[in-house]
PDB file of C-alpha atoms in Angstrom:
ATOM      1  CA  MET N   1     237.131 251.664  50.684  1.00  0.00           C
ATOM      2  CA  LEU N   2     234.777 250.593  53.451  1.00  0.00           C
ATOM      3  CA  ASP N   3     235.517 248.468  56.524  1.00  0.00           C
ATOM      4  CA  PRO N   4     234.291 245.073  55.194  1.00  0.00           C
ATOM      5  CA  GLY N   5     236.430 245.376  52.041  1.00  0.00           C
ATOM      6  CA  ILE N   6     239.464 246.455  54.066  1.00  0.00           C
ATOM      7  CA  ARG N   7     239.038 243.506  56.451  1.00  0.00           C
ATOM      8  CA  GLU N   8     238.718 240.980  53.648  1.00  0.00           C
ATOM      9  CA  ALA N   9     241.841 242.298  51.897  1.00  0.00           C
ATOM     10  CA  LEU N  10     243.783 242.446  55.173  1.00  0.00           C
ATOM     11  CA  PHE N  11     242.895 238.835  56.052  1.00  0.00           C
ATOM     12  CA  LEU N  12     244.117 237.666  52.633  1.00  0.00           C
ATOM     13  CA  TYR N  13     247.307 239.706  53.065  1.00  0.00           C
ATOM     14  CA  LEU N  14     247.945 238.187  56.501  1.00  0.00           C
ATOM     15  CA  ASP N  15     247.318 234.666  55.185  1.00  0.00           C
ATOM     16  CA  TYR N  16     249.802 235.202  52.371  1.00  0.00           C
ATOM     17  CA  ASN N  17     252.510 237.113  54.280  1.00  0.00           C
ATOM     18  CA  TYR N  18     252.416 236.165  57.963  1.00  0.00           C
ATOM     19  CA  GLY N  19     252.894 232.403  58.117  1.00  0.00           C
ATOM     20  CA  LYS N  20     251.365 230.812  61.213  1.00  0.00           C
ATOM     21  CA  HIS N  21     248.902 233.243  62.754  1.00  0.00           C
ATOM     22  CA  ARG N  22     245.408 233.440  64.182  1.00  0.00           C
ATOM     23  CA  THR N  23     243.176 236.491  64.056  1.00  0.00           C
ATOM     24  CA  PHE N  24     240.571 237.810  66.460  1.00  0.00           C
ATOM     25  CA  GLU N  25     238.040 240.548  65.708  1.00  0.00           C
ATOM     26  CA  GLU N  26     236.260 243.204  67.760  1.00  0.00           C
ATOM     27  CA  VAL N  27     237.983 242.417  71.057  1.00  0.00           C
ATOM     28  CA  PRO N  28     237.529 244.839  73.999  1.00  0.00           C
ATOM     29  CA  ILE N  29     240.796 246.461  75.117  1.00  0.00           C
ATOM     30  CA  ASN N  30     240.310 248.927  77.975  1.00  0.00           C
ATOM     31  CA  THR N  31     237.904 251.597  76.706  1.00  0.00           C
ATOM     32  CA  SER N  32     238.327 250.659  73.031  1.00  0.00           C
ATOM     33  CA  ARG N  33     237.690 247.703  70.794  1.00  0.00           C
ATOM     34  CA  ALA N  34     240.501 246.201  68.723  1.00  0.00           C
ATOM     35  CA  ASP N  35     239.197 245.853  65.168  1.00  0.00           C
ATOM     36  CA  ILE N  36     241.582 242.950  64.546  1.00  0.00           C
ATOM     37  CA  TYR N  37     244.551 241.464  66.291  1.00  0.00           C
ATOM     38  CA  ALA N  38     246.765 238.662  65.086  1.00  0.00           C
ATOM     39  CA  VAL N  39     248.686 236.174  67.192  1.00  0.00           C
ATOM     40  CA  THR N  40     251.969 235.112  65.619  1.00  0.00           C
ATOM     41  CA  GLU N  41     254.808 233.032  66.999  1.00  0.00           C
ATOM     42  CA  ARG N  42     256.664 236.277  67.761  1.00  0.00           C
ATOM     43  CA  GLY N  43     253.894 238.324  69.346  1.00  0.00           C
ATOM     44  CA  LEU N  44     250.553 240.090  69.059  1.00  0.00           C
ATOM     45  CA  ILE N  45     249.865 242.605  66.306  1.00  0.00           C
ATOM     46  CA  GLY N  46     246.980 245.078  66.550  1.00  0.00           C
ATOM     47  CA  PHE N  47     245.209 246.464  63.469  1.00  0.00           C
ATOM     48  CA  GLU N  48     243.014 249.562  63.756  1.00  0.00           C
ATOM     49  CA  ILE N  49     240.918 250.141  60.629  1.00  0.00           C
ATOM     50  CA  LYS N  50     240.023 253.617  59.404  1.00  0.00           C
ATOM     51  CA  SER N  51     237.854 253.250  56.322  1.00  0.00           C
ATOM     52  CA  ASP N  52     237.147 256.091  53.928  1.00  0.00           C
ATOM     53  CA  ASN N  53     233.964 256.799  55.946  1.00  0.00           C
ATOM     54  CA  ASP N  54     235.755 257.011  59.321  1.00  0.00           C
ATOM     55  CA  SER N  55     237.184 260.033  61.111  1.00  0.00           C
ATOM     56  CA  TYR N  56     240.144 260.320  63.465  1.00  0.00           C
ATOM     57  CA  THR N  57     237.935 261.373  66.410  1.00  0.00           C
ATOM     58  CA  ARG N  58     238.641 258.352  68.643  1.00  0.00           C
ATOM     59  CA  LEU N  59     242.029 257.402  67.209  1.00  0.00           C
ATOM     60  CA  SER N  60     244.173 259.000  69.935  1.00  0.00           C
ATOM     61  CA  SER N  61     242.409 257.011  72.678  1.00  0.00           C
ATOM     62  CA  GLN N  62     242.459 253.877  70.507  1.00  0.00           C
ATOM     63  CA  VAL N  63     246.230 254.265  70.025  1.00  0.00           C
ATOM     64  CA  LYS N  64     246.727 254.448  73.807  1.00  0.00           C
ATOM     65  CA  ASN N  65     244.732 251.256  74.328  1.00  0.00           C
ATOM     66  CA  TYR N  66     246.333 249.307  71.474  1.00  0.00           C
ATOM     67  CA  ASP N  67     249.762 250.330  72.785  1.00  0.00           C
ATOM     68  CA  LEU N  68     249.072 248.622  76.123  1.00  0.00           C
ATOM     69  CA  TYR N  69     248.042 245.278  74.625  1.00  0.00           C
ATOM     70  CA  PHE N  70     250.006 244.604  71.461  1.00  0.00           C
ATOM     71  CA  ASP N  71     253.692 244.150  70.694  1.00  0.00           C
ATOM     72  CA  TRP N  72     253.257 245.955  67.368  1.00  0.00           C
ATOM     73  CA  ASN N  73     250.463 247.997  65.835  1.00  0.00           C
ATOM     74  CA  TYR N  74     249.219 249.075  62.434  1.00  0.00           C
ATOM     75  CA  VAL N  75     246.597 251.508  61.301  1.00  0.00           C
ATOM     76  CA  VAL N  76     244.919 250.238  58.131  1.00  0.00           C
ATOM     77  CA  VAL N  77     243.332 252.979  56.047  1.00  0.00           C
ATOM     78  CA  GLY N  78     241.385 253.496  52.872  1.00  0.00           C
ATOM     79  CA  LYS N  79     242.849 255.734  50.170  1.00  0.00           C
ATOM     80  CA  LYS N  80     241.128 258.845  51.563  1.00  0.00           C
ATOM     81  CA  HIS N  81     243.326 258.730  54.703  1.00  0.00           C
ATOM     82  CA  ARG N  82     246.589 257.682  53.005  1.00  0.00           C
ATOM     83  CA  LYS N  83     248.264 261.092  53.053  1.00  0.00           C
ATOM     84  CA  GLY N  84     247.295 262.372  56.503  1.00  0.00           C
ATOM     85  CA  VAL N  85     247.209 259.327  58.753  1.00  0.00           C
ATOM     86  CA  GLU N  86     250.878 259.465  59.813  1.00  0.00           C
ATOM     87  CA  LYS N  87     250.113 262.646  61.792  1.00  0.00           C
ATOM     88  CA  HIS N  88     247.635 260.682  63.910  1.00  0.00           C
ATOM     89  CA  VAL N  89     249.715 257.662  64.972  1.00  0.00           C
ATOM     90  CA  PRO N  90     253.132 257.366  66.661  1.00  0.00           C
ATOM     91  CA  ASP N  91     256.241 256.726  64.544  1.00  0.00           C
ATOM     92  CA  TYR N  92     256.438 253.142  65.796  1.00  0.00           C
ATOM     93  CA  TRP N  93     253.012 252.312  64.355  1.00  0.00           C
ATOM     94  CA  GLY N  94     252.957 250.771  60.895  1.00  0.00           C
ATOM     95  CA  ILE N  95     250.592 251.941  58.180  1.00  0.00           C
ATOM     96  CA  PHE N  96     248.768 249.931  55.506  1.00  0.00           C
ATOM     97  CA  CYS N  97     246.591 251.454  52.786  1.00  0.00           C
ATOM     98  CA  VAL N  98     243.921 249.299  51.130  1.00  0.00           C
ATOM     99  CA  TYR N  99     242.345 250.475  47.875  1.00  0.00           C
ATOM    100  CA  GLU N 100     240.718 249.282  44.669  1.00  0.00           C
ATOM    101  CA  THR N 101     242.625 249.069  41.388  1.00  0.00           C
ATOM    102  CA  GLU N 102     241.493 247.849  37.980  1.00  0.00           C
ATOM    103  CA  ASN N 103     243.077 244.487  38.882  1.00  0.00           C
ATOM    104  CA  GLY N 104     241.312 244.134  42.240  1.00  0.00           C
ATOM    105  CA  THR N 105     242.119 245.209  45.777  1.00  0.00           C
ATOM    106  CA  GLU N 106     245.635 246.303  46.708  1.00  0.00           C
ATOM    107  CA  VAL N 107     247.161 246.216  50.209  1.00  0.00           C
ATOM    108  CA  GLU N 108     250.113 248.597  50.323  1.00  0.00           C
ATOM    109  CA  LEU N 109     252.564 248.762  53.202  1.00  0.00           C
ATOM    110  CA  ILE N 110     253.201 252.488  53.658  1.00  0.00           C
ATOM    111  CA  ARG N 111     255.324 252.178  56.781  1.00  0.00           C
ATOM    112  CA  PRO N 112     256.486 249.059  58.669  1.00  0.00           C
ATOM    113  CA  HIS N 113     255.823 248.829  62.392  1.00  0.00           C
ATOM    114  CA  GLY N 114     258.487 249.576  64.966  1.00  0.00           C
ATOM    115  CA  ILE N 115     258.795 248.233  68.485  1.00  0.00           C
ATOM    116  CA  ASN N 116     255.993 249.406  70.746  1.00  0.00           C
ATOM    117  CA  PRO N 117     257.639 250.907  73.861  1.00  0.00           C
ATOM    118  CA  LYS N 118     254.366 251.031  75.830  1.00  0.00           C
ATOM    119  CA  PHE N 119     253.312 247.379  75.656  1.00  0.00           C
ATOM    120  CA  LYS N 120     252.403 245.708  79.001  1.00  0.00           C
ATOM    121  CA  LEU N 121     252.533 241.919  79.391  1.00  0.00           C
ATOM    122  CA  LYS N 122     249.968 242.195  82.183  1.00  0.00           C
ATOM    123  CA  LYS N 123     247.516 243.693  79.691  1.00  0.00           C
ATOM    124  CA  GLN N 124     248.145 240.910  77.152  1.00  0.00           C
ATOM    125  CA  MET N 125     247.279 238.418  79.869  1.00  0.00           C
ATOM    126  CA  GLU N 126     243.829 240.048  80.151  1.00  0.00           C
ATOM    127  CA  LEU N 127     243.063 238.563  76.722  1.00  0.00           C
ATOM    128  CA  LEU N 128     243.212 235.049  78.223  1.00  0.00           C
ATOM    129  CA  TRP N 129     240.303 233.104  79.660  1.00  0.00           C
ATOM    130  CA  LYS N 130     240.559 231.584  83.132  1.00  0.00           C
ATOM    131  CA  ARG N 131     240.849 228.090  81.608  1.00  0.00           C
ATOM    132  CA  GLU N 132     243.858 229.305  79.586  1.00  0.00           C
ATOM    133  CA  LEU N 133     245.455 230.911  82.639  1.00  0.00           C
ATOM    134  CA  SER N 134     244.971 227.625  84.536  1.00  0.00           C
ATOM    135  CA  HIS N 135     246.710 225.741  81.749  1.00  0.00           C
ATOM    136  CA  ILE N 136     249.687 228.116  81.953  1.00  0.00           C
ATOM    137  CA  LEU N 137     249.816 227.520  85.722  1.00  0.00           C
ATOM    138  CA  ALA N 138     249.976 223.765  85.058  1.00  0.00           C
ATOM    139  CA  LEU N 139     252.701 224.180  82.417  1.00  0.00           C
ATOM    140  CA  ASN N 140     254.797 225.957  85.030  1.00  0.00           C
ATOM    141  CA  PHE N 141     254.109 223.390  87.798  1.00  0.00           C
ATOM    142  CA  MET N 142     252.229 225.953  89.881  1.00  0.00           C
ATOM    143  CA  PRO N 143     249.114 225.431  92.045  1.00  0.00           C
ATOM    144  CA  ARG N 144     245.826 225.811  90.133  1.00  0.00           C
ATOM    145  CA  TYR N 145     244.239 228.369  92.529  1.00  0.00           C
ATOM    146  CA  PRO N 146     240.676 227.248  91.607  1.00  0.00           C
ATOM    147  CA  GLN N 147     238.976 229.688  93.987  1.00  0.00           C
ATOM    148  CA  LYS N 148     241.122 232.676  93.007  1.00  0.00           C
ATOM    149  CA  SER N 149     240.297 235.418  90.510  1.00  0.00           C
ATOM    150  CA  LYS N 150     241.868 235.889  87.095  1.00  0.00           C
ATOM    151  CA  VAL N 151     243.620 238.990  88.467  1.00  0.00           C
ATOM    152  CA  PHE N 152     245.224 236.940  91.247  1.00  0.00           C
ATOM    153  CA  ILE N 153     246.333 234.250  88.776  1.00  0.00           C
ATOM    154  CA  ARG N 154     247.758 236.793  86.319  1.00  0.00           C
ATOM    155  CA  ASN N 155     249.745 238.442  89.105  1.00  0.00           C
ATOM    156  CA  LYS N 156     251.090 235.065  90.313  1.00  0.00           C
ATOM    157  CA  LEU N 157     252.210 234.153  86.803  1.00  0.00           C
ATOM    158  CA  LEU N 158     253.893 237.528  86.302  1.00  0.00           C
ATOM    159  CA  GLU N 159     255.664 237.111  89.628  1.00  0.00           C
ATOM    160  CA  LYS N 160     256.865 233.509  89.098  1.00  0.00           C
ATOM    161  CA  VAL N 161     257.370 232.906  85.353  1.00  0.00           C
ATOM    162  CA  PRO N 162     260.153 234.572  83.325  1.00  0.00           C
ATOM    163  CA  GLU N 163     258.691 237.032  80.808  1.00  0.00           C
ATOM    164  CA  GLY N 164     260.062 235.275  77.719  1.00  0.00           C
ATOM    165  CA  PHE N 165     258.507 231.941  78.702  1.00  0.00           C
ATOM    166  CA  LEU N 166     255.229 233.563  79.696  1.00  0.00           C
ATOM    167  CA  LYS N 167     254.916 235.429  76.394  1.00  0.00           C
ATOM    168  CA  LYS N 168     255.364 232.217  74.405  1.00  0.00           C
ATOM    169  CA  GLN N 169     252.795 230.458  76.587  1.00  0.00           C
ATOM    170  CA  ILE N 170     250.293 233.302  76.113  1.00  0.00           C
ATOM    171  CA  TYR N 171     250.703 233.144  72.331  1.00  0.00           C
ATOM    172  CA  GLU N 172     250.303 229.369  72.332  1.00  0.00           C
ATOM    173  CA  GLU N 173     247.108 229.579  74.421  1.00  0.00           C
ATOM    174  CA  LEU N 174     245.643 232.113  71.987  1.00  0.00           C
ATOM    175  CA  PHE N 175     246.632 229.943  68.998  1.00  0.00           C
ATOM    176  CA  GLU N 176     244.885 226.967  70.582  1.00  0.00           C
ATOM    177  CA  ARG N 177     241.780 228.763  71.901  1.00  0.00           C
ATOM    178  CA  ASP N 178     238.786 226.464  71.579  1.00  0.00           C
ATOM    179  CA  TYR N 179     235.385 228.145  71.419  1.00  0.00           C
ATOM    180  CA  THR N 180     233.613 224.773  71.657  1.00  0.00           C
ATOM    181  CA  LEU N 181     234.581 224.577  75.347  1.00  0.00           C
ATOM    182  CA  LEU N 182     232.528 227.620  76.387  1.00  0.00           C
TER     183      LEU N 182
END
């Protein structure tokens, strides 16, 4: 199965199984690009797609980058990679296989995700726009720092806001992202 078919099936699967969520595609994360990530009320989930035409050449560096940004991660493969993929991702990564059947496209959960021990909240904050960071400052009754950089604002928030509150605020900002305000 090729990337477009895998994406379409994965989006339908997420809509049916994940309740409230919002997806983003092709987002830069360090030296990689996240194929898809989903924001849920509990956290961020990264999805790296390996279609039947893909190789594992970049997967080790992609895994390192996904691990920094997302609470949980999955590799989503076509049938060609079903048997060997587990050797290429850590045990805490989940695995989906997407393939064609006579009844249509099937999304099979091969292995559920575990808790990502390498996740960094500071990295998740890099996904936010300055406007979103400013809104989080306001929610926490902090100065707006209009002349300061996003790095400065992220560091202030990490220093002043308890992690649990900050995570929920990050997820809410991503849920509510408005591209019409660009």
